[in-house]
XYZ file of C-alpha atoms in Angstrom:
213
model
C 30.009 16.726 -1.290
C 31.778 16.918 2.083
C 28.917 19.049 3.455
C 26.399 16.453 2.333
C 28.273 13.683 4.165
C 28.660 15.832 7.281
C 24.924 16.433 7.351
C 23.992 12.749 7.352
C 22.128 11.839 10.549
C 24.048 9.500 12.868
C 21.795 9.626 15.943
C 19.554 6.635 15.454
C 16.466 6.165 17.632
C 13.466 5.002 15.613
C 12.941 2.198 13.102
C 12.735 4.884 10.407
C 16.157 6.210 11.506
C 17.698 2.743 11.202
C 16.078 2.162 7.826
C 17.328 5.537 6.537
C 20.823 4.820 7.887
C 20.969 1.482 6.113
C 19.860 3.094 2.839
C 22.356 5.898 3.242
C 25.177 3.428 3.933
C 24.324 1.656 0.669
C 24.240 5.020 -1.114
C 27.702 5.827 0.270
C 28.974 2.544 -1.114
C 27.483 3.436 -4.522
C 29.246 6.818 -4.396
C 32.544 5.080 -3.671
C 32.086 2.693 -6.585
C 31.017 5.451 -8.982
C 33.949 7.657 -8.010
C 36.351 4.790 -8.550
C 34.836 4.296 -12.009
C 35.067 8.041 -12.640
C 38.789 7.909 -11.957
C 39.217 5.240 -14.563
C 37.131 7.115 -17.085
C 38.961 10.384 -16.403
C 42.366 9.015 -17.394
C 43.472 10.863 -20.522
C 40.481 13.224 -20.411
C 41.861 15.958 -18.197
C 45.074 17.912 -17.980
C 45.138 17.856 -14.193
C 44.766 14.184 -13.365
C 46.557 14.620 -10.058
C 44.105 17.310 -8.866
C 41.157 15.359 -10.081
C 42.267 12.172 -8.381
C 43.001 13.944 -5.107
C 39.491 15.408 -5.168
C 37.886 12.111 -6.017
C 39.920 10.276 -3.388
C 38.920 12.808 -0.740
C 35.231 12.504 -1.535
C 35.507 8.746 -1.808
C 37.199 8.493 1.597
C 34.523 10.696 3.124
C 31.857 8.396 1.696
C 33.688 5.349 2.980
C 34.085 6.730 6.487
C 30.439 7.749 6.611
C 29.370 4.308 5.384
C 31.533 2.536 7.980
C 30.192 4.829 10.727
C 26.587 4.168 9.704
C 27.121 0.416 9.446
C 28.572 0.349 12.975
C 25.903 2.653 14.317
C 23.035 0.618 12.839
C 24.380 -2.580 14.374
C 25.434 -1.137 17.732
C 22.459 1.171 18.260
C 19.916 -1.464 17.303
C 21.442 -3.791 19.872
C 21.472 -0.993 22.473
C 17.817 -0.118 21.812
C 16.873 -3.781 21.904
C 18.632 -4.197 25.256
C 16.952 -1.079 26.658
C 13.500 -2.351 25.644
C 14.175 -5.746 27.194
C 15.497 -4.245 30.418
C 12.548 -1.871 30.682
C 10.082 -4.727 30.170
C 11.840 -6.914 32.749
C 11.918 -4.042 35.260
C 8.184 -3.537 34.837
C 7.543 -7.212 35.521
C 9.831 -7.192 38.595
C 7.992 -4.123 39.933
C 4.620 -5.788 39.414
C 5.800 -8.953 41.193
C 7.224 -6.885 44.077
C 3.888 -5.191 44.581
C 2.130 -8.562 44.622
C 4.707 -9.907 47.080
C 3.941 -7.033 49.454
C 0.229 -7.693 49.103
C 0.581 -11.419 49.789
C 3.420 -11.119 52.302
C 5.120 -13.911 50.327
C 7.454 -13.943 47.308
C 5.791 -13.811 43.900
C 8.305 -14.496 41.165
C 7.918 -14.964 37.400
C 10.895 -15.503 35.124
C 10.497 -14.688 31.455
C 13.311 -14.921 28.888
C 12.405 -11.675 27.172
C 15.541 -11.858 25.028
C 14.228 -15.065 23.504
C 10.829 -13.435 22.921
C 12.351 -10.898 20.493
C 14.901 -13.226 18.958
C 14.945 -12.876 15.182
C 12.850 -9.676 15.109
C 14.282 -6.855 13.019
C 12.378 -3.695 13.913
C 12.023 -1.946 17.292
C 8.246 -1.674 16.888
C 7.859 -5.429 16.368
C 10.032 -6.008 19.455
C 7.898 -3.660 21.572
C 4.682 -5.340 20.378
C 5.959 -8.849 21.111
C 7.345 -7.828 24.529
C 4.116 -6.061 25.411
C 2.145 -9.250 24.848
C 4.704 -11.349 26.772
C 4.637 -8.891 29.667
C 0.845 -8.868 29.816
C 0.805 -12.665 29.934
C 3.445 -12.717 32.636
C 1.482 -10.260 34.763
C -1.624 -12.435 34.441
C 0.402 -15.450 35.573
C 1.847 -13.468 38.495
C -1.648 -12.356 39.532
C -2.825 -15.964 39.505
C 0.108 -16.957 41.716
C -0.687 -14.134 44.141
C -4.334 -15.184 44.293
C -3.269 -18.769 44.953
C -0.984 -17.688 47.786
C -3.831 -15.789 49.437
C -6.172 -18.782 49.087
C -3.526 -21.081 50.615
C -2.975 -18.633 53.485
C -6.717 -18.781 54.223
C -6.659 -22.591 53.969
C -3.818 -22.627 56.485
C -6.049 -20.694 58.917
C -5.177 -21.180 62.567
C -2.474 -23.682 61.772
C 0.100 -21.137 60.630
C 2.520 -22.402 63.295
C 2.728 -25.658 61.327
C 4.002 -23.793 58.254
C 7.335 -22.118 59.029
C 8.137 -22.926 55.406
C 5.044 -21.207 54.003
C 7.126 -19.082 51.644
C 8.396 -22.266 49.995
C 5.035 -24.121 49.754
C 2.615 -21.211 49.334
C 2.391 -21.533 45.541
C 1.220 -25.155 45.615
C -1.996 -26.009 43.812
C -5.082 -25.527 46.012
C -5.857 -29.247 46.375
C -2.246 -30.126 47.094
C -1.932 -27.427 49.725
C -5.200 -28.459 51.385
C -3.907 -32.025 51.541
C -0.661 -30.722 53.102
C -2.632 -28.851 55.738
C -4.598 -32.001 56.627
C -1.405 -34.048 56.785
C 0.384 -31.616 59.033
C -2.597 -31.119 61.336
C -2.941 -34.906 61.610
C 0.756 -35.281 62.328
C 0.593 -32.567 64.979
C -2.432 -34.204 66.625
C -0.604 -37.553 66.660
C 2.484 -35.906 68.126
C 0.401 -34.328 70.898
C -1.254 -37.696 71.670
C 2.129 -39.345 71.887
C 3.414 -36.548 74.118
C 0.363 -36.782 76.359
C 0.784 -40.588 76.552
C 4.462 -40.162 77.404
C 3.677 -37.685 80.166
C 0.884 -39.888 81.532
C 3.237 -42.867 81.541
C 5.955 -40.871 83.285
C 3.477 -39.684 85.929
C 2.213 -43.226 86.501
C 5.773 -44.514 86.886
C 6.494 -41.707 89.338
C 3.346 -42.549 91.358
C 4.270 -46.262 91.518
C 7.757 -45.371 92.658
C 6.314 -43.289 95.469
C 3.970 -46.087 96.559
C 6.737 -48.653 96.530
C 8.916 -46.339 98.583
């Protein structure tokens, strides 16, 4: 019996491993219960009750320890695997966004609560499937943002000097960004006119001063 318990698998990696571990933990509990019942039934039926009980208690304790170990492993390892899958998915999205940022020469950022995506799911395969779909959607969204940034950069054209804050406004909708370009170009033209008028006025005042002198 001890050899059987020692041979129970405690390295859990796949959904099948977790399912087997949960079944085995239940089996261990059944063994404990049956052994306890056997002790009660054995009273008065054997000459060496003490030896019998010591043997039963040893096997029962082994079953209990294995059950407790499996219960803890199932819970802890499932959480660890879940965290690993989430972290891997998030890292892939970050890498994709970084590549787009290099291409656009502007930050491309997408935040996805992947932990919420798999909330309530029980198996690792279902988590992977759900996260795969969420990641694919996030990449599509990131690609759209990158394309928008490149369109806005083209719309900015020769007026890049008017957009020192391009990194902050580069993800605006096309129409909104085009309107911003028009507004800033107009404001710059008005500023230049005012500056030219100021200079002309200053020169005229200087000329009058010279004439009066």
